[in-house]
Coordinates of C-alpha atoms in Angstrom, one line a residue:
M1 CA -3.8 14.0 20.9
K2 CA -1.2 15.3 18.5
K3 CA -1.5 14.3 14.9
N4 CA 1.9 12.6 14.7
C5 CA 2.7 10.3 11.8
C6 CA 5.4 7.9 10.7
I7 CA 5.9 7.9 7.0
C8 CA 7.3 4.5 5.8
G9 CA 8.7 3.2 2.6
T10 CA 10.7 0.3 1.1
V11 CA 13.6 1.0 -1.2
K12 CA 15.3 -1.3 -3.8
N13 CA 16.5 0.2 -7.0
C14 CA 14.5 3.4 -6.6
G15 CA 17.4 5.8 -7.1
P16 CA 16.1 7.9 -10.0
F17 CA 12.9 8.7 -8.1
L18 CA 14.0 9.3 -4.5
D19 CA 14.7 13.0 -4.7
K20 CA 11.2 13.8 -5.9
V21 CA 9.6 11.3 -3.6
F22 CA 11.4 12.8 -0.6
E23 CA 10.3 16.3 -1.7
N24 CA 6.8 15.1 -1.6
I25 CA 7.3 13.4 1.8
I26 CA 8.4 16.7 3.2
K27 CA 5.2 18.4 1.9
I28 CA 3.1 15.6 3.4
G29 CA 4.9 15.7 6.7
E30 CA 4.1 19.4 7.1
I31 CA 0.4 18.7 7.7
F32 CA 1.2 16.8 10.8
D33 CA 2.3 18.1 14.2
E34 CA 5.3 15.9 14.1
Y35 CA 6.5 13.3 11.7
K36 CA 9.2 10.7 11.2
I37 CA 10.5 9.1 8.0
L38 CA 11.4 5.4 8.2
I39 CA 12.9 3.5 5.2
F40 CA 13.7 -0.2 4.8
Y41 CA 16.5 -0.6 2.3
D42 CA 17.5 -3.7 0.3
K43 CA 20.8 -3.8 -1.5
S44 CA 20.4 -2.1 -4.8
T45 CA 22.4 -1.9 -8.1
D46 CA 21.7 1.8 -8.6
R47 CA 22.3 5.0 -6.6
S48 CA 19.5 4.3 -4.0
L49 CA 21.9 4.1 -1.1
E50 CA 23.7 7.3 -2.1
R51 CA 20.4 9.2 -2.2
L52 CA 19.3 7.8 1.1
K53 CA 22.5 8.9 2.7
F54 CA 22.0 12.4 1.2
W55 CA 18.5 12.7 2.6
K56 CA 19.5 11.2 6.0
N57 CA 22.1 14.1 6.3
K58 CA 19.4 16.6 5.3
L59 CA 16.5 15.3 7.4
P60 CA 17.2 14.8 11.2
N61 CA 13.8 13.0 11.5
M62 CA 14.7 10.3 8.9
E63 CA 16.1 6.8 9.6
Y64 CA 16.8 4.0 7.2
Y65 CA 17.5 0.3 7.9
Y66 CA 20.0 -1.5 5.7
N67 CA 18.9 -5.0 5.3
K68 CA 21.9 -7.3 5.0
A69 CA 20.0 -10.6 5.4
S70 CA 19.5 -12.9 2.4
L71 CA 16.6 -12.1 0.1
S72 CA 13.9 -14.5 -1.0
K73 CA 13.6 -15.2 -4.7
F74 CA 10.0 -14.0 -4.3
R75 CA 9.5 -10.3 -4.4
T76 CA 6.3 -10.2 -2.4
H77 CA 7.9 -12.1 0.4
N78 CA 10.7 -9.5 0.6
L79 CA 8.2 -6.7 0.5
A80 CA 6.2 -8.2 3.3
K81 CA 9.3 -8.6 5.4
A82 CA 10.3 -5.0 4.8
R83 CA 6.8 -3.6 5.5
N84 CA 6.4 -5.7 8.6
Y85 CA 9.7 -4.3 9.9
L86 CA 8.4 -0.7 9.4
V87 CA 5.0 -1.4 10.9
N88 CA 6.6 -3.2 13.9
Y89 CA 8.5 0.0 14.6
V90 CA 5.3 2.0 14.5
K91 CA 3.5 -0.5 16.7
S92 CA 6.3 -0.3 19.3
H93 CA 5.8 3.5 19.3
N94 CA 2.0 3.5 18.8
N95 CA 1.4 6.0 21.6
K96 CA 3.6 8.4 19.6
F97 CA 2.2 7.8 16.1
P98 CA -1.6 7.7 15.9
F99 CA -1.1 7.7 12.1
F100 CA 1.3 5.9 9.8
I101 CA 1.7 6.1 6.0
M102 CA 3.0 3.3 3.8
M103 CA 4.0 4.6 0.4
D104 CA 5.9 3.4 -2.6
M105 CA 9.2 5.1 -3.3
D106 CA 9.3 4.9 -7.0
D107 CA 7.8 6.7 -10.0
V108 CA 4.2 6.3 -8.7
N109 CA 4.7 9.1 -6.2
I110 CA 6.9 11.6 -8.1
K111 CA 4.1 13.7 -9.5
P112 CA 3.4 17.0 -7.6
C113 CA 1.8 16.3 -4.2
H114 CA -1.3 18.1 -2.9
P115 CA -1.1 17.6 0.8
E116 CA -4.3 19.5 1.4
V117 CA -6.2 16.6 -0.1
L118 CA -4.8 14.3 2.7
S119 CA -5.2 16.9 5.4
S120 CA -8.9 17.2 4.7
Y121 CA -9.4 13.6 5.9
L122 CA -7.4 13.6 9.1
D123 CA -10.3 14.6 11.4
R124 CA -12.9 12.3 9.7
T125 CA -13.9 9.1 11.4
D126 CA -15.2 7.2 8.3
W127 CA -11.9 5.5 7.5
D128 CA -9.1 3.6 9.2
G129 CA -7.1 2.8 6.1
L130 CA -7.3 5.3 3.3
S131 CA -5.8 5.2 -0.2
F132 CA -6.4 7.6 -3.1
N133 CA -7.3 7.5 -6.8
T134 CA -4.6 8.1 -9.4
L135 CA -4.4 9.6 -12.9
P136 CA -5.0 8.6 -15.7
Q137 CA -6.5 5.6 -14.0
Y138 CA -6.6 3.7 -10.8
Y139 CA -3.6 1.3 -11.4
D140 CA -3.0 -1.0 -8.4
I141 CA -5.4 -3.8 -9.3
W142 CA -3.2 -6.5 -7.6
A143 CA -3.7 -5.0 -4.1
L144 CA -7.4 -4.4 -4.7
S145 CA -10.1 -6.5 -3.1
K146 CA -13.5 -5.0 -3.9
D147 CA -16.7 -7.1 -4.0
P148 CA -17.2 -9.1 -6.3
F149 CA -13.4 -9.2 -7.1
T150 CA -12.1 -10.1 -3.7
F151 CA -9.1 -12.3 -4.5
S152 CA -6.1 -11.7 -6.8
Y153 CA -6.9 -11.6 -10.5
N154 CA -3.6 -13.4 -11.0
H155 CA -5.2 -16.5 -9.4
F156 CA -7.7 -17.0 -12.1
P157 CA -7.4 -17.7 -15.9
D158 CA -7.3 -14.8 -18.3
N159 CA -5.6 -12.5 -15.8
S160 CA -4.7 -9.9 -18.4
K161 CA -8.4 -9.7 -19.5
F162 CA -9.6 -9.4 -15.9
H163 CA -7.0 -6.8 -15.0
I164 CA -8.7 -4.5 -17.5
I165 CA -12.2 -5.5 -16.4
I166 CA -11.4 -4.8 -12.8
R167 CA -9.6 -1.6 -13.5
N168 CA -12.6 -0.3 -15.5
Y169 CA -14.9 -1.4 -12.7
I170 CA -13.1 0.5 -10.0
D171 CA -12.6 3.5 -12.3
N172 CA -16.3 3.7 -12.9
L173 CA -17.1 3.4 -9.2
L174 CA -14.7 6.2 -8.3
K175 CA -15.8 8.4 -11.2
N176 CA -19.5 8.2 -10.0
L177 CA -18.7 8.6 -6.3
P178 CA -19.5 12.1 -4.9
S179 CA -16.2 13.8 -4.1
D180 CA -17.1 14.0 -0.4
K181 CA -17.7 10.2 -0.1
L182 CA -15.3 7.3 0.3
L183 CA -15.5 3.9 -1.4
P184 CA -15.6 0.9 1.0
C185 CA -13.4 -2.0 0.0
I186 CA -11.6 -5.0 1.5
S187 CA -8.1 -4.0 0.3
S188 CA -6.6 -1.1 -1.5
F189 CA -3.1 0.4 -1.6
N190 CA -2.5 2.2 -5.0
G191 CA 1.0 3.3 -4.0
F192 CA 0.0 5.3 -0.9
S193 CA -2.1 4.6 2.1
I194 CA -2.6 6.3 5.5
Y195 CA -3.6 4.2 8.5
R196 CA -4.9 4.8 12.0
T197 CA -2.3 2.8 14.0
E198 CA -4.7 1.4 16.6
K199 CA -6.7 -0.5 14.1
F200 CA -3.6 -2.3 12.6
L201 CA -1.8 -3.4 15.8
N202 CA -2.6 -7.1 15.1
S203 CA -2.1 -7.1 11.3
M204 CA 0.9 -8.4 9.3
Y205 CA 1.8 -8.2 5.7
D206 CA 2.0 -11.5 4.0
G207 CA 3.2 -12.0 0.4
T208 CA 1.8 -15.6 0.1
P209 CA -1.6 -16.5 -1.3
R210 CA -4.1 -16.4 1.5
P211 CA -7.6 -17.3 0.2
N212 CA -8.4 -18.7 3.6
L213 CA -8.7 -15.2 4.9
L214 CA -11.7 -14.6 2.8
S215 CA -15.2 -16.0 3.5
K216 CA -16.4 -18.9 1.4
H217 CA -19.3 -16.7 0.2
L218 CA -16.9 -14.1 -1.2
L219 CA -14.6 -16.6 -2.8
D220 CA -17.5 -18.5 -4.4
K221 CA -18.9 -15.2 -5.8
H222 CA -15.5 -14.4 -7.3
K223 CA -15.2 -17.9 -8.8
E224 CA -18.6 -17.6 -10.3
I225 CA -17.7 -14.4 -12.1
M226 CA -14.5 -15.8 -13.3
K227 CA -16.1 -19.1 -14.2
S228 CA -13.2 -20.9 -12.7
N229 CA -11.7 -22.2 -9.5
I230 CA -8.6 -20.5 -8.0
I231 CA -5.4 -21.4 -9.9
Y232 CA -1.7 -21.2 -8.9
K233 CA 0.3 -20.4 -11.9
K234 CA 3.8 -19.0 -12.6
Y235 CA 3.9 -15.9 -14.7
P236 CA 6.9 -14.1 -16.2
T237 CA 6.9 -11.4 -13.5
V238 CA 5.2 -13.1 -10.5
D239 CA 4.9 -16.7 -9.3
G240 CA 1.3 -17.2 -8.4
R241 CA 2.1 -20.5 -6.8
F242 CA 3.8 -18.7 -4.0
E243 CA 3.1 -15.0 -4.3
D244 CA 0.2 -12.6 -3.8
C245 CA 0.1 -8.9 -3.1
E246 CA 1.3 -8.4 0.5
H247 CA -1.3 -5.7 1.2
R248 CA -4.3 -7.9 1.0
A249 CA -3.6 -10.0 4.1
F250 CA -2.7 -6.8 6.0
H251 CA -6.0 -5.2 5.4
I252 CA -8.2 -8.3 5.8
L253 CA -6.6 -9.0 9.2
A254 CA -7.4 -5.5 10.4
I255 CA -11.0 -5.9 9.3
Q256 CA -11.4 -9.2 11.0
R257 CA -9.6 -8.3 14.3
H258 CA -10.5 -4.6 14.6
Q259 CA -13.4 -3.9 12.2
A260 CA -11.1 -1.6 10.3
Q261 CA -12.7 0.6 7.7
I262 CA -10.7 0.3 4.5
R263 CA -11.6 3.1 2.1
I264 CA -10.6 4.7 -1.2
S265 CA -10.9 8.4 -1.8
P266 CA -11.9 9.5 -5.3
K267 CA -9.6 12.5 -5.0
I268 CA -6.1 12.6 -6.4
L269 CA -3.2 13.2 -4.0
F270 CA -0.4 13.1 -6.6
R271 CA -1.2 14.8 -9.9

């Protein structure tokens, strides 16, 4: 089977970063036999659309969808809708794309890309969803579910304190992991993940809190460490009463329905 890949991204007010991100996408695409770029665009107040049009004219294998439907006031709900649109396209062409990539289109992925890092994993069978470490530290703690921290840190008191604790925890795990090994987890994104399509055909992104997807054992363990029950609190940048990172549900459903192996590489793809 050919190693074809659909590289997916969501865009809203990413204008200053898109040129460098697309340059990196092209480098990544070259490690596959064939690749397609698919973008979901929400109306922006910067030059995002102008840059998308530029790259669409330059890249015949690129498409973007202009979402003109009303947006939710909750960012994670909009992201879930956008990512589900992209994944549904991949699912409808799953015989064509054995791999798909979901990546952020902002400053996270503008550092020089080293596609040979990604290429080295394509023939390995010890992962189904694979994300990568970042410098200077692993940053995406919201999307992370790693025993014993399996639910969102935003749904417990002292979220700022535990953000640091969890970040240091995952940093230490990755730092001490042999470079040829992968770190098992329940959920990880970190701005870029590659997936084996067949393992995610029955998964959906969901930007609402879904503690019901985790076992009572795991939740109780997390509560014990936090010395608290789950809380639903509104913060300045996220409303924890209605929002959670959309990646968590996507990964948990793949584990439950297809025994997907979600892994983190200690290697750096963008540096």
